[in-house]
Coordinates of N, CA and C in Angstrom, one line a residue:
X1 N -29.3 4.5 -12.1 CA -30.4 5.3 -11.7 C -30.9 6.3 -12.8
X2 N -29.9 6.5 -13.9 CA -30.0 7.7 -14.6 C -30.6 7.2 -15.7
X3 N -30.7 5.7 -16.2 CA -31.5 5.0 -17.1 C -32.9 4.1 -16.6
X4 N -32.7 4.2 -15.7 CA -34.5 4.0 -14.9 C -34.2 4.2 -13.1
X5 N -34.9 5.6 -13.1 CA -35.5 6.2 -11.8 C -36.3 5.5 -11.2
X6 N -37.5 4.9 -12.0 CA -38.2 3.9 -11.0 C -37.7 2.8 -10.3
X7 N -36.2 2.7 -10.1 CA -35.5 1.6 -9.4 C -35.8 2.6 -8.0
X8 N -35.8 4.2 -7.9 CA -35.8 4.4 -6.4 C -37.1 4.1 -5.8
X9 N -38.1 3.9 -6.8 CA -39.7 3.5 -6.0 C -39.7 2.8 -5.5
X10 N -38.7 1.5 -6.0 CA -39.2 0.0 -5.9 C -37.8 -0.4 -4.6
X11 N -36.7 0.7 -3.9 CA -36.1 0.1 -3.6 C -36.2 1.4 -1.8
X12 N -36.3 0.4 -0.7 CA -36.7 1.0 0.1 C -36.1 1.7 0.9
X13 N -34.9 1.5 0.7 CA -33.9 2.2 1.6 C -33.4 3.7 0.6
X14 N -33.8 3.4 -0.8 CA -33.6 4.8 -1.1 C -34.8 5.9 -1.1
X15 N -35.7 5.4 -0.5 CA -36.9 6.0 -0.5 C -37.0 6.5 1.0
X16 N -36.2 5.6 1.8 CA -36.1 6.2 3.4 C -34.9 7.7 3.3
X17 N -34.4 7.6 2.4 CA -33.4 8.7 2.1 C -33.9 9.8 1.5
X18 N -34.8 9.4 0.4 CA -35.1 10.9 0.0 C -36.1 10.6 0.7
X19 N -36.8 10.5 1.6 CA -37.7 11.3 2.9 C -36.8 11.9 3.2
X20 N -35.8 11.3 4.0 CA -35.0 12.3 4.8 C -34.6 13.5 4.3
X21 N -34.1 13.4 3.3 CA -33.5 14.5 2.5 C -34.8 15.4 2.0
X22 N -36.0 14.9 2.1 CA -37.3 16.2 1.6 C -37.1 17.0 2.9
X23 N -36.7 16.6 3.5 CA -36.8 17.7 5.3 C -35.6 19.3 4.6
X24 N -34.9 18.8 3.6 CA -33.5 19.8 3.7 C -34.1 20.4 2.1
X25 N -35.3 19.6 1.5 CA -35.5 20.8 0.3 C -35.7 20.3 -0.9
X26 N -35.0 18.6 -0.4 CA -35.1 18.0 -2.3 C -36.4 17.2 -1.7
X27 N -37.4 17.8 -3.2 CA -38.5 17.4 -3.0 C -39.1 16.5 -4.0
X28 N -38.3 16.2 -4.8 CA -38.3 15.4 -6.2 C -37.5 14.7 -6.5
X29 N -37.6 13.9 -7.7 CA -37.0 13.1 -7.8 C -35.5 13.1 -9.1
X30 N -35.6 14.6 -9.8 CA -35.1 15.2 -10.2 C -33.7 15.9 -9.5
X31 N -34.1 16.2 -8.4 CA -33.4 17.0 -7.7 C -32.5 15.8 -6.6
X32 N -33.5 14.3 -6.4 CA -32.6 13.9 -5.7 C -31.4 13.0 -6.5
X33 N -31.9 13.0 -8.1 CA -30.8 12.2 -8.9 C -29.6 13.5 -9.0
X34 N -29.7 14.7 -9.0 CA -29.1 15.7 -9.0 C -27.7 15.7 -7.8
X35 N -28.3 15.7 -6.6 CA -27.7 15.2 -5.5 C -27.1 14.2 -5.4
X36 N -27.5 13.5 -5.7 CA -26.5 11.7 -6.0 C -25.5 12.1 -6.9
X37 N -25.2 13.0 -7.7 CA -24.4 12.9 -8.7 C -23.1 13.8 -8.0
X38 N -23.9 14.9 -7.4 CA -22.8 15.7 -6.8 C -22.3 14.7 -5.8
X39 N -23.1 14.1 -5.0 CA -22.3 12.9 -3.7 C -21.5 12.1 -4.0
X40 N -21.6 12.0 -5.2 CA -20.5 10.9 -6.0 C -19.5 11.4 -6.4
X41 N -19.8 12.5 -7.2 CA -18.3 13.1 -7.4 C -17.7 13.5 -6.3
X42 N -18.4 14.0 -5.0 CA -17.5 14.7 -4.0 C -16.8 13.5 -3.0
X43 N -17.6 12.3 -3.2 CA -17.0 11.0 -2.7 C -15.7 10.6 -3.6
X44 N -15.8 10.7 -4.4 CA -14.7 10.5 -5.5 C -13.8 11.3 -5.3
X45 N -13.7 12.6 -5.1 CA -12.6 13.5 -5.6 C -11.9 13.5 -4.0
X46 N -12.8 13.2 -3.0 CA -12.2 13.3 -1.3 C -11.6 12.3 -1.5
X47 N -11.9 11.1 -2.1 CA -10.9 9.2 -1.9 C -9.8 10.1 -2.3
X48 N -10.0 10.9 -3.6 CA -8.6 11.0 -4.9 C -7.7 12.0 -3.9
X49 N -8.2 12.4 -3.0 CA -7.3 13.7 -2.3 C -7.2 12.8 -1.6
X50 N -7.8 12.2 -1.1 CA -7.0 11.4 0.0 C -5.7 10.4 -0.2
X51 N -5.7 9.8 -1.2 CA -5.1 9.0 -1.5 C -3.7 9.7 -2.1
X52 N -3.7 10.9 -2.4 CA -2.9 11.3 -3.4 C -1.8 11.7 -1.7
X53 N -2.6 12.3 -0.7 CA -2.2 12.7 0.8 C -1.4 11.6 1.6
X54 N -2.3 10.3 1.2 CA -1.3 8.8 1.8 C -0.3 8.7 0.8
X55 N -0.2 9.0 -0.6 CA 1.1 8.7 -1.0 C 2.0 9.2 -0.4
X56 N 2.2 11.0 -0.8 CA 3.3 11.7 -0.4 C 3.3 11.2 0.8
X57 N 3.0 10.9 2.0 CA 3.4 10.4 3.5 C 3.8 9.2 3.2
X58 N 3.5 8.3 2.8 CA 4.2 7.0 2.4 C 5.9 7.8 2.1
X59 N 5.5 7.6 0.7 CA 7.0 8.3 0.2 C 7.4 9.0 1.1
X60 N 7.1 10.1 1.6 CA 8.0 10.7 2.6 C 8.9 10.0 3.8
X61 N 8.1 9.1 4.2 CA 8.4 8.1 5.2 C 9.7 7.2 4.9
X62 N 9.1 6.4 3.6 CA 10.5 5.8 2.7 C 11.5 6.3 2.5
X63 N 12.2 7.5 2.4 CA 12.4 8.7 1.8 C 13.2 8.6 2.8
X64 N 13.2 9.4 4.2 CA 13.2 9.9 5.4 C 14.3 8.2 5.5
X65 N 13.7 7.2 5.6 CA 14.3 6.3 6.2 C 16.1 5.9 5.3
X66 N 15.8 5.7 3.8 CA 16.6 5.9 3.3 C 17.7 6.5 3.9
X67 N 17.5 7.8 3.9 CA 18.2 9.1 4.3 C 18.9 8.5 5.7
X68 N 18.2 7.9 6.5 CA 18.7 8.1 8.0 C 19.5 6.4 7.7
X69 N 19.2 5.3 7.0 CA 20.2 4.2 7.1 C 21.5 4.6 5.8
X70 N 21.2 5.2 4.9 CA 22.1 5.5 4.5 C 23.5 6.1 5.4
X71 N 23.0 7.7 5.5 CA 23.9 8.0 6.9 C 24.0 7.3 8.2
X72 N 23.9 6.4 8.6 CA 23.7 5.4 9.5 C 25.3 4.7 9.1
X73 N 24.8 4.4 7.9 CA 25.9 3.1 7.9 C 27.3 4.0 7.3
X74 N 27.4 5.3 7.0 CA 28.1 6.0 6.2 C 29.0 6.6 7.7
X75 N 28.4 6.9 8.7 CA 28.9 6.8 10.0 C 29.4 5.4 10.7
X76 N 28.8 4.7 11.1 CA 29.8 3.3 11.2 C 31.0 3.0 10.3
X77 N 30.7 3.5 8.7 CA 32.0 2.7 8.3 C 33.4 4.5 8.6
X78 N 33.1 5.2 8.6 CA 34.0 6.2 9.0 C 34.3 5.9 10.5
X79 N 33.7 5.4 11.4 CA 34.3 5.4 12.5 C 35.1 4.6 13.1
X80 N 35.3 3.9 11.5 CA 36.2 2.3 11.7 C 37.8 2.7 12.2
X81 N 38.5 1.8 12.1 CA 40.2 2.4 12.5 C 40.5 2.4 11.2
X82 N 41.6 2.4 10.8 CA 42.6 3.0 10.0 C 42.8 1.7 9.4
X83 N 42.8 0.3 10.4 CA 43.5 -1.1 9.6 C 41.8 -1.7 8.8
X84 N 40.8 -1.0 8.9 CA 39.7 -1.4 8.3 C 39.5 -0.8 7.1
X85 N 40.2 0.3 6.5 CA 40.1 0.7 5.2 C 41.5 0.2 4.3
X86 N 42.0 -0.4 5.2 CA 43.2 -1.1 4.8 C 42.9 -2.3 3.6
X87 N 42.1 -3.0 4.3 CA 41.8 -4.6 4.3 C 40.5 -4.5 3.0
X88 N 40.0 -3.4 2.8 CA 38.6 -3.2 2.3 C 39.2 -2.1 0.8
X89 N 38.1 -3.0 0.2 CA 37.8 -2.0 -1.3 C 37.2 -0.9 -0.9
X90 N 37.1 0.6 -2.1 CA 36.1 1.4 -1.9 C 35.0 0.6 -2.5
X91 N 34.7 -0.1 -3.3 CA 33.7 -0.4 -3.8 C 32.7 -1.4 -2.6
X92 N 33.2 -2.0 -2.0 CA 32.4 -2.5 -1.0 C 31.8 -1.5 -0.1
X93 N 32.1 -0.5 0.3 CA 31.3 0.4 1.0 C 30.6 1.8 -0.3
X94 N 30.5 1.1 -1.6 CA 29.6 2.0 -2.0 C 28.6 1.0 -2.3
X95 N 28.7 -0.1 -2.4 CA 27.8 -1.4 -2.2 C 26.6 -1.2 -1.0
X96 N 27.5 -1.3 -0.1 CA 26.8 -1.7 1.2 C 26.0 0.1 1.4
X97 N 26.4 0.7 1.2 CA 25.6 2.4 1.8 C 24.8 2.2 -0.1
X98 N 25.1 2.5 -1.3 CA 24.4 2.6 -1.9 C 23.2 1.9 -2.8
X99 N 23.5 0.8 -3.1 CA 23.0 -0.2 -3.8 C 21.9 -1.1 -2.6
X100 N 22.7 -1.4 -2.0 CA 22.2 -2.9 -0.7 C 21.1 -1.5 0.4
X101 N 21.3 -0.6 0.4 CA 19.6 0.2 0.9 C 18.8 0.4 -0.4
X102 N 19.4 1.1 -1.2 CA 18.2 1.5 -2.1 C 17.4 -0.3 -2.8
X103 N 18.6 -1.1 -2.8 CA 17.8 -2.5 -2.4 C 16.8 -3.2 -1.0
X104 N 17.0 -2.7 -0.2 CA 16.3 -2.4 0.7 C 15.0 -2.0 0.7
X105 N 15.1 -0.8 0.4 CA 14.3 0.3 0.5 C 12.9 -0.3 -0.4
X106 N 13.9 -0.5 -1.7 CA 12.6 -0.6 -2.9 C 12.2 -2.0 -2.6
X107 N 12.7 -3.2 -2.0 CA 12.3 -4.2 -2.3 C 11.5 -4.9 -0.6
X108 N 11.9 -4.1 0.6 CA 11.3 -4.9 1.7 C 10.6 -3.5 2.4
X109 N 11.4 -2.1 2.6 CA 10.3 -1.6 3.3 C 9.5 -0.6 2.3
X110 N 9.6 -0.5 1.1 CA 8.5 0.5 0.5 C 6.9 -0.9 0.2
X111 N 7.2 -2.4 0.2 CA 6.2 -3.1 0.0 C 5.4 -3.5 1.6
X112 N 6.6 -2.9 2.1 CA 6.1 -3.5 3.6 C 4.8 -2.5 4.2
X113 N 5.5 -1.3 4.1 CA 4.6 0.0 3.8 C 3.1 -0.3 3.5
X114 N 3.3 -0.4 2.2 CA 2.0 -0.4 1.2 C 1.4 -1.3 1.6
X115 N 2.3 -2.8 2.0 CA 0.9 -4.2 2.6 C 0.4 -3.6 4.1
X116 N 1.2 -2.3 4.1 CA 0.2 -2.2 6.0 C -0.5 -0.9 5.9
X117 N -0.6 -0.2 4.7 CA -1.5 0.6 4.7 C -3.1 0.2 3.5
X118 N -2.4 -0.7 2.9 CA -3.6 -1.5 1.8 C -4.4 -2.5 3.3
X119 N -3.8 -3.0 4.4 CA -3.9 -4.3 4.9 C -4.8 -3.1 5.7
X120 N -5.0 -1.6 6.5 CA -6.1 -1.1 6.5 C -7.1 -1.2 6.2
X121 N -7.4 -0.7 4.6 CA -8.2 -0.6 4.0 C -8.8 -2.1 3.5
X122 N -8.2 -3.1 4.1 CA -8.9 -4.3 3.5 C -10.0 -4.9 5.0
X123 N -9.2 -4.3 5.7 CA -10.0 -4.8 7.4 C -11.0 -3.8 6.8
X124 N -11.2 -2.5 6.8 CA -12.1 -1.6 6.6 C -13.2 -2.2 5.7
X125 N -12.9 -2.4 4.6 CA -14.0 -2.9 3.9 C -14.3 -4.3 4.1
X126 N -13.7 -5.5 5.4 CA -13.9 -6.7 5.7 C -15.0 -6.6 6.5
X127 N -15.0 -5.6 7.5 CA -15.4 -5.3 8.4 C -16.9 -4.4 7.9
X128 N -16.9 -3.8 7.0 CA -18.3 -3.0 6.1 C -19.1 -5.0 5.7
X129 N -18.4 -5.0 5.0 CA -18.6 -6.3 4.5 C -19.5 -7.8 5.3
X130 N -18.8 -7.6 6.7 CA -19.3 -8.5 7.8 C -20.5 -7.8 8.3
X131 N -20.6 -7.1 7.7 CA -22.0 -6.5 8.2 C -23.2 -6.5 7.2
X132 N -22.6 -6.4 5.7 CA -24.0 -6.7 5.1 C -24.1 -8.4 4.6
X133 N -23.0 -8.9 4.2 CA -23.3 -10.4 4.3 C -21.8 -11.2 4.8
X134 N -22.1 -11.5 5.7 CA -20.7 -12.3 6.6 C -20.6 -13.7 6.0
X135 N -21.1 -14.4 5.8 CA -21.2 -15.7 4.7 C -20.5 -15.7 3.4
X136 N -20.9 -14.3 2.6 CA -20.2 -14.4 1.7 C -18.7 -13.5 2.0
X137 N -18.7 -13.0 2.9 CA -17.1 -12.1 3.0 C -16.2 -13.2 3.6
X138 N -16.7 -14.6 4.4 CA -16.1 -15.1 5.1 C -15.4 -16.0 4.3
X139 N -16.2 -16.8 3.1 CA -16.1 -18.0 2.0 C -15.1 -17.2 1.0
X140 N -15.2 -15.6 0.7 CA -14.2 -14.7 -0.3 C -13.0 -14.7 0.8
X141 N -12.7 -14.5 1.8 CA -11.2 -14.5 2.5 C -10.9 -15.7 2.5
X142 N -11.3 -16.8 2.9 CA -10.8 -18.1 2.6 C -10.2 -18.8 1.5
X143 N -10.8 -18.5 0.6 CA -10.6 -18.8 -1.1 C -9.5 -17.8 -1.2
X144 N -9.3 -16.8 -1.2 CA -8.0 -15.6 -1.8 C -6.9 -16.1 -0.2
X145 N -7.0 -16.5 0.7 CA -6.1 -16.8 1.7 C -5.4 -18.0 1.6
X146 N -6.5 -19.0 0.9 CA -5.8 -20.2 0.5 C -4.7 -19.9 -0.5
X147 N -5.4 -19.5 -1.5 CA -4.7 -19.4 -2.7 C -3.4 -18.7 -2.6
X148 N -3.1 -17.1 -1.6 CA -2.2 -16.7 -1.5 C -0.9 -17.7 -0.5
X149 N -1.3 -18.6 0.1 CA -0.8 -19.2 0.8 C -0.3 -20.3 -0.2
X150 N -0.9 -21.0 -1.1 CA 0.0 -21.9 -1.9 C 0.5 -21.0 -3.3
X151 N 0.2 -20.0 -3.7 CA 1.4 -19.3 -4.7 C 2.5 -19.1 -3.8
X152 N 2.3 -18.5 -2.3 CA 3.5 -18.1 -1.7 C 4.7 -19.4 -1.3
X153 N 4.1 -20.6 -0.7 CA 5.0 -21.8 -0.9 C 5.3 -22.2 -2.2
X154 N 4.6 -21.9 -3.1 CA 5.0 -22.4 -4.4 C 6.2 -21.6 -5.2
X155 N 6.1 -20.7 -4.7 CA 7.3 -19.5 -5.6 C 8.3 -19.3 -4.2
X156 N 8.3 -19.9 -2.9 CA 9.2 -19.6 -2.0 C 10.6 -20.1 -2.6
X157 N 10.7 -21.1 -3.0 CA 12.2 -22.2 -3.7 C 12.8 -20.8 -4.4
X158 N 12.1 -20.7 -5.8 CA 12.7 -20.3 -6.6 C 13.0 -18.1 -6.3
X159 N 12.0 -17.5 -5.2 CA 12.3 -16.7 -4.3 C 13.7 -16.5 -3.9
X160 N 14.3 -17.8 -3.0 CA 15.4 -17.8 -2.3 C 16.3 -17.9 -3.5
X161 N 16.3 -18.7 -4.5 CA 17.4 -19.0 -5.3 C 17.9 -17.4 -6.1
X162 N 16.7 -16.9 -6.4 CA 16.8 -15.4 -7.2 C 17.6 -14.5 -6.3
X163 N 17.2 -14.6 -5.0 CA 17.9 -13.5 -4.2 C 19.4 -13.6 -4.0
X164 N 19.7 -15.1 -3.9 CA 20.8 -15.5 -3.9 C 21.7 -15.3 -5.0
X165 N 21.4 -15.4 -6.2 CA 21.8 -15.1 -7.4 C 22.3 -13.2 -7.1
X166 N 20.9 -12.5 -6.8 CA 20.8 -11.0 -6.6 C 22.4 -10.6 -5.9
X167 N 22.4 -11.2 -5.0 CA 23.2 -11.0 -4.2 C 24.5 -11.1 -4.3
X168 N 25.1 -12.3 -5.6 CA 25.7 -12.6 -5.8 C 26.8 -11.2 -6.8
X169 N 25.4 -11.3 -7.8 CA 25.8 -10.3 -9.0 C 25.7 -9.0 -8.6
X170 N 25.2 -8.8 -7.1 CA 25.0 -7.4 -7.2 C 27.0 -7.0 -6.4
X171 N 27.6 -8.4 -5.7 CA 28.7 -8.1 -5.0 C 29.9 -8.1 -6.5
X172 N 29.6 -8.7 -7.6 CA 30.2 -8.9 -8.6 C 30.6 -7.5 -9.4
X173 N 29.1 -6.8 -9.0 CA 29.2 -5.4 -9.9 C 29.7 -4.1 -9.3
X174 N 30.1 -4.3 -7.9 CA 30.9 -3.3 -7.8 C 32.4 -3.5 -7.3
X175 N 32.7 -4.9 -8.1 CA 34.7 -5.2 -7.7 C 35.1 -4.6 -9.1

């Protein structure tokens, strides 16, 4: 807009806007590129507060849960008998409380998190989207839905085999 203004003559919905907006004082066309700039930055800096507001609650949340399966299972294995610390390494219960959550944590629920607070914001703009052309939002989810669907069978094999390995080396590293 800021290297040709006569795009707002020629385009009619921004022309229904600054009418509206001549009612509140911007009476030009100066004044209403002026205004666009502030709306943008103040649209910009509210996403950036916003977003910065969904982390720490994210984190917090992950955080919080950590905390509560950690001590979770640090209670279960204290409440065992006497012939269960017998039979057992210490290192398998710093396994199982430290490593096998913060494995947890980082690898199923901090992504689980994120795909259900991103999987908002993707209905949100599906849903903006089905409104100004449904044809083309409909033909764009199909094509990225396919595709995610054969990378995810395609990398499932070698998925299972990694974790099993994980699993393996992670029981190796603390005997």
């Amino acid at each position: 807009l800021l290297s040709n203004p006569d795009i707002l003559e020629q385009n009619k919905k921004m022309l229904i806007i600054l009418e509206f907006l001549g009612n509140f004082g911007l009476s030009n066309m100066a004044e209403f590129l002026i205004f666009l700039g502030f709306s943008s930055f103040a649209i910009v800096f509210s996403v950036s507060i916003y977003r910065a507001f969904a982390i720490y609650k994210i984190n917090n949340f992950v955080e919080m849960n950590r905390h509560i399966i950690s001590s979770e299972l640090l209670n279960n294995i204290i409440q065992q008998h006497y012939e269960y610390f017998i039979t057992k390494h210490s290192s398998e219960f710093q396994k199982s409380i430290l490593s096998e959550v913060d494995q947890f944590i980082s690898q199923i629920l901090r992504p689980f998190v994120l795909m259900c607070s991103h999987l908002i914001l993707i209905i949100t703009i599906a849903i903006f989207l089905m409104i100004v052309d449904p044809y083309l939002t409909v033909s764009i989810f199909l094509f990225f839905g396919i595709l995610y669907f054969l990378i995810s069978f395609g990398a499932k094999p070698f998925l299972v085999k990694f974790g099993t390995e994980r699993t393996s080396a992670n029981a190796l590293r603390f005997k």
